[in-house]
Tab-separated table of C-alpha atoms in Angstrom:
chain	number	residue	atom	x	y	z
J	1	MET	CA	44.202	-45.053	-14.239
J	2	HIS	CA	46.735	-42.708	-15.807
J	3	LEU	CA	48.532	-41.898	-19.033
J	4	SER	CA	52.112	-41.634	-17.791
J	5	PRO	CA	53.969	-40.801	-14.552
J	6	LEU	CA	54.881	-37.263	-15.641
J	7	ILE	CA	51.367	-36.398	-16.854
J	8	ASP	CA	50.066	-37.815	-13.585
J	9	GLU	CA	52.453	-35.575	-11.691
J	10	LEU	CA	51.248	-32.561	-13.696
J	11	ILE	CA	47.609	-33.423	-12.896
J	12	GLN	CA	48.501	-33.625	-9.199
J	13	ALA	CA	50.404	-30.324	-9.348
J	14	LEU	CA	47.416	-28.542	-10.942
J	15	ARG	CA	45.294	-29.528	-7.932
J	16	CYS	CA	47.011	-26.710	-5.984
J	17	LEU	CA	44.861	-24.216	-7.925
J	18	PRO	CA	41.807	-23.110	-5.943
J	19	GLY	CA	38.576	-24.735	-7.110
J	20	VAL	CA	40.324	-27.345	-9.258
J	21	GLY	CA	39.356	-30.971	-8.535
J	22	PRO	CA	40.771	-34.172	-10.022
J	23	LYS	CA	38.578	-34.078	-13.143
J	24	SER	CA	39.350	-30.424	-13.980
J	25	ALA	CA	43.056	-30.963	-13.298
J	26	GLN	CA	43.087	-33.833	-15.787
J	27	ARG	CA	41.272	-31.743	-18.396
J	28	MET	CA	43.691	-28.843	-17.812
J	29	ALA	CA	46.804	-31.039	-18.079
J	30	LEU	CA	45.738	-32.592	-21.385
J	31	HIS	CA	44.584	-29.222	-22.736
J	32	LEU	CA	47.908	-27.560	-21.877
J	33	LEU	CA	50.037	-30.330	-23.383
J	34	GLU	CA	47.936	-30.971	-26.459
J	35	ARG	CA	46.288	-27.707	-27.442
J	36	THR	CA	48.189	-24.766	-25.997
J	37	PRO	CA	51.835	-25.742	-25.350
J	38	ASP	CA	53.053	-22.198	-26.085
J	39	ALA	CA	50.671	-20.606	-23.598
J	40	ALA	CA	51.561	-23.360	-21.111
J	41	GLN	CA	55.265	-22.599	-21.490
J	42	ARG	CA	54.507	-18.936	-20.885
J	43	LEU	CA	52.532	-19.880	-17.762
J	44	ALA	CA	55.419	-22.001	-16.417
J	45	ASP	CA	57.879	-19.152	-17.043
J	46	VAL	CA	55.749	-16.331	-15.624
J	47	LEU	CA	54.773	-18.400	-12.573
J	48	GLY	CA	58.417	-19.195	-11.832
J	49	ARG	CA	59.388	-15.559	-12.283
J	50	ALA	CA	56.515	-14.261	-10.134
J	51	LEU	CA	57.396	-16.687	-7.320
J	52	ALA	CA	61.012	-15.510	-7.410
J	53	GLU	CA	60.327	-11.775	-7.685
J	54	VAL	CA	56.994	-10.926	-6.054
J	55	GLY	CA	57.293	-9.838	-2.438
J	56	HIS	CA	55.438	-7.344	-0.276
J	57	CYS	CA	55.094	-3.574	-0.592
J	58	SER	CA	57.252	-1.977	2.085
J	59	ALA	CA	54.451	0.439	3.031
J	60	CYS	CA	51.143	-1.440	2.733
J	61	ARG	CA	52.309	-5.103	2.597
J	62	THR	CA	50.308	-5.972	-0.522
J	63	LEU	CA	51.817	-8.344	-3.102
J	64	THR	CA	54.104	-6.646	-5.618
J	65	GLU	CA	57.508	-7.147	-7.234
J	66	GLU	CA	58.267	-3.457	-6.740
J	67	PRO	CA	59.670	-1.967	-3.492
J	68	LEU	CA	56.614	0.275	-3.199
J	69	CYS	CA	53.304	-0.676	-4.833
J	70	ARG	CA	51.488	1.392	-7.433
J	71	ILE	CA	49.001	2.776	-4.905
J	72	CYS	CA	51.570	3.677	-2.234
J	73	ARG	CA	53.650	5.418	-4.939
J	74	SER	CA	50.716	7.427	-6.252
J	75	GLU	CA	50.429	11.090	-5.341
J	76	GLN	CA	46.755	11.136	-6.285
J	77	ARG	CA	45.628	9.182	-3.211
J	78	ASP	CA	44.142	10.792	-0.119
J	79	ALA	CA	46.903	10.557	2.520
J	80	SER	CA	44.499	11.202	5.398
J	81	LEU	CA	42.589	7.914	4.900
J	82	ILE	CA	43.881	4.399	5.424
J	83	CYS	CA	41.827	1.274	4.836
J	84	ILE	CA	42.835	-1.942	6.629
J	85	VAL	CA	42.077	-5.170	4.737
J	86	GLU	CA	42.957	-8.808	5.328
J	87	THR	CA	44.402	-9.756	1.950
J	88	PRO	CA	45.716	-8.315	-1.331
J	89	ALA	CA	42.579	-9.797	-2.967
J	90	ASP	CA	40.382	-7.648	-0.675
J	91	MET	CA	42.426	-4.585	-1.620
J	92	LEU	CA	42.009	-5.434	-5.298
J	93	ALA	CA	38.236	-5.842	-4.867
J	94	LEU	CA	37.997	-2.341	-3.336
J	95	GLU	CA	40.238	-0.899	-6.059
J	96	GLN	CA	38.159	-2.518	-8.777
J	97	SER	CA	34.991	-0.945	-7.365
J	98	GLY	CA	36.690	2.407	-7.975
J	99	ILE	CA	35.046	4.098	-4.979
J	100	TYR	CA	38.015	4.488	-2.671
J	101	ALA	CA	40.893	6.902	-3.137
J	102	GLY	CA	42.845	6.597	0.130
J	103	GLN	CA	45.755	4.449	1.299
J	104	TYR	CA	45.745	0.778	2.313
J	105	PHE	CA	47.292	-1.490	4.867
J	106	VAL	CA	47.154	-5.258	4.305
J	107	LEU	CA	47.189	-7.465	7.420
J	108	LEU	CA	48.031	-10.583	5.367
J	109	GLY	CA	45.688	-12.555	7.589
J	110	HIS	CA	43.445	-12.154	10.600
J	111	LEU	CA	43.466	-13.049	14.276
J	112	SER	CA	42.731	-16.726	14.692
J	113	PRO	CA	43.767	-18.417	17.929
J	114	LEU	CA	42.767	-21.773	16.402
J	115	GLU	CA	45.260	-21.346	13.563
J	116	GLY	CA	47.844	-19.881	15.962
J	117	LEU	CA	47.636	-16.436	14.356
J	118	GLY	CA	48.130	-13.711	16.976
J	119	PRO	CA	48.527	-9.918	16.699
J	120	GLU	CA	52.268	-10.265	15.928
J	121	SER	CA	51.411	-11.738	12.502
J	122	LEU	CA	49.478	-8.650	11.390
J	123	GLY	CA	52.407	-6.255	10.887
J	124	LEU	CA	51.150	-3.759	13.472
J	125	ASP	CA	54.654	-2.338	14.092
J	126	GLN	CA	54.675	-1.275	10.483
J	127	LEU	CA	51.168	0.183	10.781
J	128	GLN	CA	52.171	2.047	13.952
J	129	ALA	CA	55.157	3.602	12.159
J	130	ARG	CA	52.862	4.796	9.385
J	131	LEU	CA	50.336	6.248	11.834
J	132	ASP	CA	53.200	8.091	13.584
J	133	GLN	CA	54.706	9.524	10.396
J	134	GLU	CA	51.793	10.110	8.024
J	135	PRO	CA	48.935	12.630	8.274
J	136	ILE	CA	46.325	9.886	8.756
J	137	GLU	CA	43.009	11.105	10.163
J	138	GLU	CA	40.768	8.093	9.638
J	139	VAL	CA	41.335	4.346	9.754
J	140	ILE	CA	38.664	2.283	7.956
J	141	LEU	CA	38.448	-1.281	9.266
J	142	ALA	CA	37.555	-3.375	6.196
J	143	THR	CA	38.217	-6.870	7.525
J	144	ASN	CA	35.780	-9.563	6.400
J	145	PRO	CA	32.331	-9.878	8.035
J	146	THR	CA	33.360	-13.282	9.429
J	147	LEU	CA	34.036	-14.324	13.020
J	148	GLU	CA	37.810	-13.882	12.543
J	149	GLY	CA	37.379	-10.616	10.642
J	150	GLU	CA	35.112	-9.154	13.312
J	151	THR	CA	37.483	-10.260	16.074
J	152	THR	CA	40.369	-8.643	14.215
J	153	ALA	CA	38.398	-5.408	13.713
J	154	GLN	CA	37.551	-5.391	17.428
J	155	TYR	CA	41.211	-5.888	18.361
J	156	LEU	CA	42.372	-3.154	15.986
J	157	ALA	CA	39.722	-0.726	17.252
J	158	GLU	CA	41.055	-1.191	20.806
J	159	TRP	CA	44.663	-1.002	19.625
J	160	LEU	CA	43.844	2.327	17.912
J	161	SER	CA	41.643	3.746	20.687
J	162	HIS	CA	44.378	5.705	22.488
J	163	ARG	CA	45.201	7.654	19.339
J	164	ASP	CA	43.491	10.788	18.140
J	165	ILE	CA	42.292	9.085	14.955
J	166	GLN	CA	38.777	8.359	13.755
J	167	VAL	CA	38.172	4.611	13.479
J	168	THR	CA	35.332	3.405	11.202
J	169	ARG	CA	34.015	0.037	10.024
J	170	LEU	CA	32.371	-0.851	6.697
J	171	ALA	CA	28.580	-0.925	7.013
J	172	HIS	CA	26.748	-4.238	7.400
J	173	GLY	CA	23.398	-4.773	5.745
J	174	LEU	CA	21.646	-6.033	2.647
J	175	PRO	CA	23.957	-6.706	-0.291
J	176	VAL	CA	22.764	-4.751	-3.344
J	177	GLY	CA	20.860	-7.103	-5.673
J	178	GLY	CA	20.437	-9.716	-2.923
J	179	GLU	CA	17.088	-11.161	-1.904
J	180	LEU	CA	15.853	-11.051	1.685
J	181	GLU	CA	14.580	-14.595	1.353
J	182	TYR	CA	18.113	-15.939	0.981
J	183	LEU	CA	19.890	-13.817	3.572
J	184	ASP	CA	21.005	-15.208	6.903
J	185	GLY	CA	19.584	-14.008	10.218
J	186	GLY	CA	22.823	-12.273	11.199
J	187	THR	CA	22.785	-10.047	8.125
J	188	LEU	CA	19.057	-9.306	8.520
J	189	SER	CA	19.447	-8.337	12.163
J	190	ARG	CA	22.381	-6.004	11.313
J	191	ALA	CA	20.355	-4.499	8.444
J	192	LEU	CA	17.387	-3.919	10.770
J	193	ALA	CA	19.507	-2.434	13.553
J	194	GLY	CA	21.263	-0.118	11.059
J	195	ARG	CA	18.078	1.062	9.304
J	196	SER	CA	17.988	4.703	8.230
J	197	GLY	CA	15.284	7.266	7.476
J	198	PHE	CA	13.722	6.898	4.045
J	199	SER	CA	13.091	10.096	2.132
J	200	ILE	CA	10.915	10.205	-0.938
J	201	HIS	CA	13.643	12.052	-2.814
J	202	GLN	CA	16.214	9.465	-1.821
J	203	GLU	CA	19.560	9.711	-3.528
J	204	LYS	CA	20.416	6.721	-5.654
B	1	MET	CA	43.011	-2.074	-12.089
B	2	HIS	CA	45.957	-4.218	-11.096
B	3	LEU	CA	48.450	-4.894	-8.335
B	4	SER	CA	51.698	-4.922	-10.300
B	5	PRO	CA	52.867	-5.643	-13.880
B	6	LEU	CA	54.233	-9.110	-13.037
B	7	ILE	CA	51.121	-10.208	-11.120
B	8	ASP	CA	49.056	-8.906	-14.027
B	9	GLU	CA	51.135	-10.989	-16.401
B	10	LEU	CA	50.585	-14.067	-14.217
B	11	ILE	CA	46.801	-13.460	-14.219
B	12	GLN	CA	46.885	-13.212	-18.026
B	13	ALA	CA	48.985	-16.382	-18.309
B	14	LEU	CA	46.529	-18.351	-16.127
B	15	ARG	CA	43.756	-17.531	-18.622
B	16	CYS	CA	45.195	-20.243	-20.893
B	17	LEU	CA	43.678	-22.862	-18.567
B	18	PRO	CA	40.348	-24.179	-19.868
B	19	GLY	CA	37.328	-22.759	-18.027
B	20	VAL	CA	39.326	-20.013	-16.288
B	21	GLY	CA	37.994	-16.477	-16.776
B	22	PRO	CA	39.470	-13.175	-15.578
B	23	LYS	CA	37.994	-13.394	-12.079
B	24	SER	CA	39.166	-16.988	-11.446
B	25	ALA	CA	42.601	-16.214	-12.889
B	26	GLN	CA	42.978	-13.331	-10.442
B	27	ARG	CA	41.901	-15.522	-7.525
B	28	MET	CA	44.327	-18.249	-8.628
B	29	ALA	CA	47.278	-15.861	-9.012
B	30	LEU	CA	46.837	-14.360	-5.537
B	31	HIS	CA	46.223	-17.791	-4.005
B	32	LEU	CA	49.386	-19.234	-5.562
B	33	LEU	CA	51.602	-16.332	-4.510
B	34	GLU	CA	50.149	-15.796	-1.068
B	35	ARG	CA	48.964	-19.154	0.217
B	36	THR	CA	50.718	-21.972	-1.602
B	37	PRO	CA	54.057	-20.755	-2.987
B	38	ASP	CA	55.643	-24.212	-2.559
B	39	ALA	CA	52.907	-25.969	-4.506
B	40	ALA	CA	53.052	-23.182	-7.102
B	41	GLN	CA	56.794	-23.691	-7.529
B	42	ARG	CA	56.191	-27.397	-7.986
B	43	LEU	CA	53.518	-26.612	-10.605
B	44	ALA	CA	55.906	-24.311	-12.518
B	45	ASP	CA	58.637	-26.980	-12.455
B	46	VAL	CA	56.445	-29.949	-13.407
B	47	LEU	CA	54.705	-27.973	-16.160
B	48	GLY	CA	58.053	-26.943	-17.665
B	49	ARG	CA	59.339	-30.506	-17.453
B	50	ALA	CA	56.159	-32.005	-18.949
B	51	LEU	CA	56.283	-29.554	-21.868
B	52	ALA	CA	59.889	-30.484	-22.554
B	53	GLU	CA	59.543	-34.250	-22.169
B	54	VAL	CA	56.005	-35.340	-23.053
B	55	GLY	CA	55.584	-36.438	-26.652
B	56	HIS	CA	53.494	-39.087	-28.377
B	57	CYS	CA	53.487	-42.861	-27.994
B	58	SER	CA	55.146	-44.367	-31.089
B	59	ALA	CA	52.377	-46.955	-31.408
B	60	CYS	CA	49.069	-45.305	-30.428
B	61	ARG	CA	49.986	-41.572	-30.527
B	62	THR	CA	48.638	-40.793	-27.048
B	63	LEU	CA	50.495	-38.289	-24.856
B	64	THR	CA	53.377	-39.802	-22.874
B	65	GLU	CA	57.007	-39.054	-22.032
B	66	GLU	CA	57.894	-42.693	-22.673
B	67	PRO	CA	58.662	-44.118	-26.143
B	68	LEU	CA	55.790	-46.565	-25.794
B	69	CYS	CA	52.818	-45.821	-23.503
B	70	ARG	CA	51.749	-47.975	-20.569
B	71	ILE	CA	48.879	-49.556	-22.522
B	72	CYS	CA	50.879	-50.316	-25.671
B	73	ARG	CA	53.595	-51.875	-23.478
B	74	SER	CA	51.148	-54.065	-21.570
B	75	GLU	CA	50.940	-57.745	-22.390
B	76	GLN	CA	47.551	-58.040	-20.704
B	77	ARG	CA	45.669	-56.220	-23.468
B	78	ASP	CA	43.678	-57.943	-26.181
B	79	ALA	CA	45.798	-57.560	-29.340
B	80	SER	CA	42.903	-58.405	-31.659
B	81	LEU	CA	40.915	-55.261	-30.781
B	82	ILE	CA	41.836	-51.655	-31.551
B	83	CYS	CA	39.739	-48.669	-30.532
B	84	ILE	CA	40.133	-45.409	-32.479
B	85	VAL	CA	39.562	-42.227	-30.474
B	86	GLU	CA	40.041	-38.538	-31.236
B	87	THR	CA	42.101	-37.454	-28.230
B	88	PRO	CA	44.165	-38.754	-25.292
B	89	ALA	CA	41.346	-37.476	-23.040
B	90	ASP	CA	38.860	-39.777	-24.821
B	91	MET	CA	41.256	-42.694	-24.341
B	92	LEU	CA	41.556	-41.828	-20.652
B	93	ALA	CA	37.756	-41.690	-20.288
B	94	LEU	CA	37.449	-45.211	-21.738
B	95	GLU	CA	40.299	-46.481	-19.548
B	96	GLN	CA	38.733	-44.961	-16.455
B	97	SER	CA	35.466	-46.748	-17.163
B	98	GLY	CA	37.490	-49.979	-16.935
B	99	ILE	CA	35.361	-51.833	-19.519
B	100	TYR	CA	37.798	-52.032	-22.406
B	101	ALA	CA	40.868	-54.246	-22.556
B	102	GLY	CA	42.072	-53.856	-26.165
B	103	GLN	CA	44.525	-51.531	-27.909
B	104	TYR	CA	44.040	-47.882	-28.889
B	105	PHE	CA	44.878	-45.540	-31.702
B	106	VAL	CA	44.597	-41.783	-31.118
B	107	LEU	CA	43.822	-39.616	-34.156
B	108	LEU	CA	44.876	-36.428	-32.329
B	109	GLY	CA	41.972	-34.650	-34.008
B	110	HIS	CA	39.198	-35.267	-36.485
B	111	LEU	CA	38.408	-34.410	-40.089
B	112	SER	CA	37.355	-30.793	-40.347
B	113	PRO	CA	37.578	-29.085	-43.736
B	114	LEU	CA	36.693	-25.775	-42.042
B	115	GLU	CA	39.741	-26.006	-39.772
B	116	GLY	CA	41.861	-27.316	-42.659
B	117	LEU	CA	42.222	-30.764	-41.051
B	118	GLY	CA	42.365	-33.482	-43.732
B	119	PRO	CA	43.062	-37.237	-43.516
B	120	GLU	CA	46.837	-36.614	-43.559
B	121	SER	CA	46.622	-35.163	-40.023
B	122	LEU	CA	45.170	-38.354	-38.538
B	123	GLY	CA	48.292	-40.535	-38.676
B	124	LEU	CA	46.699	-43.141	-40.938
B	125	ASP	CA	50.093	-44.348	-42.279
B	126	GLN	CA	50.928	-45.345	-38.750
B	127	LEU	CA	47.547	-47.049	-38.312
B	128	GLN	CA	47.992	-48.874	-41.614
B	129	ALA	CA	51.389	-50.205	-40.504
B	130	ARG	CA	49.807	-51.530	-37.308
B	131	LEU	CA	46.932	-53.174	-39.189
B	132	ASP	CA	49.484	-54.832	-41.486
B	133	GLN	CA	51.704	-56.114	-38.698
B	134	GLU	CA	49.402	-56.856	-35.762
B	135	PRO	CA	46.748	-59.567	-35.404
B	136	ILE	CA	43.908	-57.030	-35.334
B	137	GLU	CA	40.451	-58.482	-36.021
B	138	GLU	CA	38.158	-55.607	-35.044
B	139	VAL	CA	38.436	-51.826	-35.255
B	140	ILE	CA	36.064	-49.937	-32.929
B	141	LEU	CA	35.343	-46.410	-34.157
B	142	ALA	CA	34.980	-44.345	-30.968
B	143	THR	CA	35.104	-40.830	-32.395
B	144	ASN	CA	32.764	-38.304	-30.798
B	145	PRO	CA	29.047	-38.242	-31.683
B	146	THR	CA	29.526	-34.790	-33.277
B	147	LEU	CA	29.380	-33.760	-36.914
B	148	GLU	CA	33.183	-33.928	-37.229
B	149	GLY	CA	33.390	-37.183	-35.286
B	150	GLU	CA	30.712	-38.850	-37.436
B	151	THR	CA	32.388	-37.618	-40.629
B	152	THR	CA	35.692	-39.012	-39.412
B	153	ALA	CA	34.101	-42.366	-38.510
B	154	GLN	CA	32.503	-42.499	-41.971
B	155	TYR	CA	35.833	-41.759	-43.639
B	156	LEU	CA	37.664	-44.380	-41.565
B	157	ALA	CA	34.977	-47.002	-42.267
B	158	GLU	CA	35.497	-46.492	-46.005
B	159	TRP	CA	39.277	-46.402	-45.612
B	160	LEU	CA	39.068	-49.763	-43.779
B	161	SER	CA	36.441	-51.366	-46.035
B	162	HIS	CA	38.884	-53.149	-48.365
B	163	ARG	CA	40.466	-55.010	-45.449
B	164	ASP	CA	39.244	-58.231	-43.932
B	165	ILE	CA	38.625	-56.563	-40.569
B	166	GLN	CA	35.385	-56.073	-38.654
B	167	VAL	CA	34.592	-52.364	-38.242
B	168	THR	CA	32.224	-51.343	-35.424
B	169	ARG	CA	30.958	-48.042	-33.995
B	170	LEU	CA	29.979	-47.222	-30.403
B	171	ALA	CA	26.196	-47.394	-29.937
B	172	HIS	CA	24.105	-44.226	-29.951
B	173	GLY	CA	21.137	-43.896	-27.634
B	174	LEU	CA	19.984	-42.707	-24.239
B	175	PRO	CA	22.803	-41.854	-21.842
B	176	VAL	CA	22.389	-43.845	-18.611
B	177	GLY	CA	20.851	-41.595	-15.950
B	178	GLY	CA	19.705	-39.039	-18.529
B	179	GLU	CA	16.109	-37.863	-18.852
B	180	LEU	CA	14.174	-38.093	-22.116
B	181	GLU	CA	12.769	-34.629	-21.511
B	182	TYR	CA	16.192	-33.044	-21.876
B	183	LEU	CA	17.551	-35.069	-24.792
B	184	ASP	CA	17.861	-33.643	-28.284
B	185	GLY	CA	15.859	-34.988	-31.218
B	186	GLY	CA	18.941	-36.514	-32.848
B	187	THR	CA	19.687	-38.707	-29.842
B	188	LEU	CA	16.028	-39.686	-29.450
B	189	SER	CA	15.729	-40.652	-33.104
B	190	ARG	CA	18.902	-42.790	-32.893
B	191	ALA	CA	17.622	-44.404	-29.682
B	192	LEU	CA	14.278	-45.187	-31.324
B	193	ALA	CA	15.886	-46.558	-34.503
B	194	GLY	CA	18.242	-48.707	-32.447
B	195	ARG	CA	15.590	-50.093	-30.073
B	196	SER	CA	15.970	-53.712	-29.058
B	197	GLY	CA	13.657	-56.475	-27.804
B	198	PHE	CA	12.829	-56.168	-24.114
B	199	SER	CA	12.830	-59.408	-22.159
B	200	ILE	CA	11.356	-59.670	-18.692
B	201	HIS	CA	14.539	-61.328	-17.488
B	202	GLN	CA	16.683	-58.595	-19.002
B	203	GLU	CA	20.358	-58.669	-18.114
B	204	LYS	CA	21.552	-55.627	-16.223
């Protein structure tokens, strides 16, 4: 059941948004056309422009419409540290936490033989060039704690092992604010294995 | 914290979608640019086209890019019945239930003195012309069971009272599948007032 072919097409097109099912897409289409046509026009314009102009940073491969992204351009960042993440969203999550002040390198994916994604898709030539030219002392492997992310971290650790560079991995353990009751066995076993001494005057 | 000015603008523009907050908008923007650029391009195109072409049906005022909507064009619909709803979404909900086979009229709003919406915004001239010309015997008031919807239904009932037309209102009562425990007093009191005889061989 539909209103008209073009509205139907719009509802279908909205389904490409993550987390949007048929019911939400219908609600969005009618809302855009009926309530907020100006904002909808702006969305159509900006989306078209972003698709045409946004590419990848020539240094870290994150998404940007500029030749070099804001972080790679900055002179405030610690040039001796580089953090390797899977996606621009991961980089953004780290940036938004505000606790990291080094450089980044975005793999734009992970190793996944099932999806046909091998090492050649990760931009390692580009990473190698950076490691050769920049004063990098530590590489932080911040791939996801998933099977593919761990495999990728493992591969990168081996790929980096012949260099005189410190290679580290983000800690595994209890997420802050999480409850033991709801955590999976894998996380609990990593948290137990990585336990540390507890001092009464523990820093927060 | 942001990736680039244009991506930031896209995240802002996505906030016009109903139910999309800053975090979802960010996820959507990166997903569209990184994972599904083709679908995103299609969305930008269809949205632009829909905004340019979709207007209102000349008979029932629903959203459509055609002069007359699919339902008003149909010869299968019962011409003696007209159902008055607030929005195209309400009309779609009734259509999707598949239990109504008459005509529609869409108010494109409701009476709301607070929002400055008076009777002139409801397209009543158009409705009057239809009542004069078409063999309509019953008007079903299907405005929302909200304060504004009830006020609008009341106004329309009076506006229609001098005509020789039956005016009905959708029943109020328990929603099917709902639980008494969670229903508001208003609904319960309407359900109690509207109670009907219970026969052992009740029809389903």
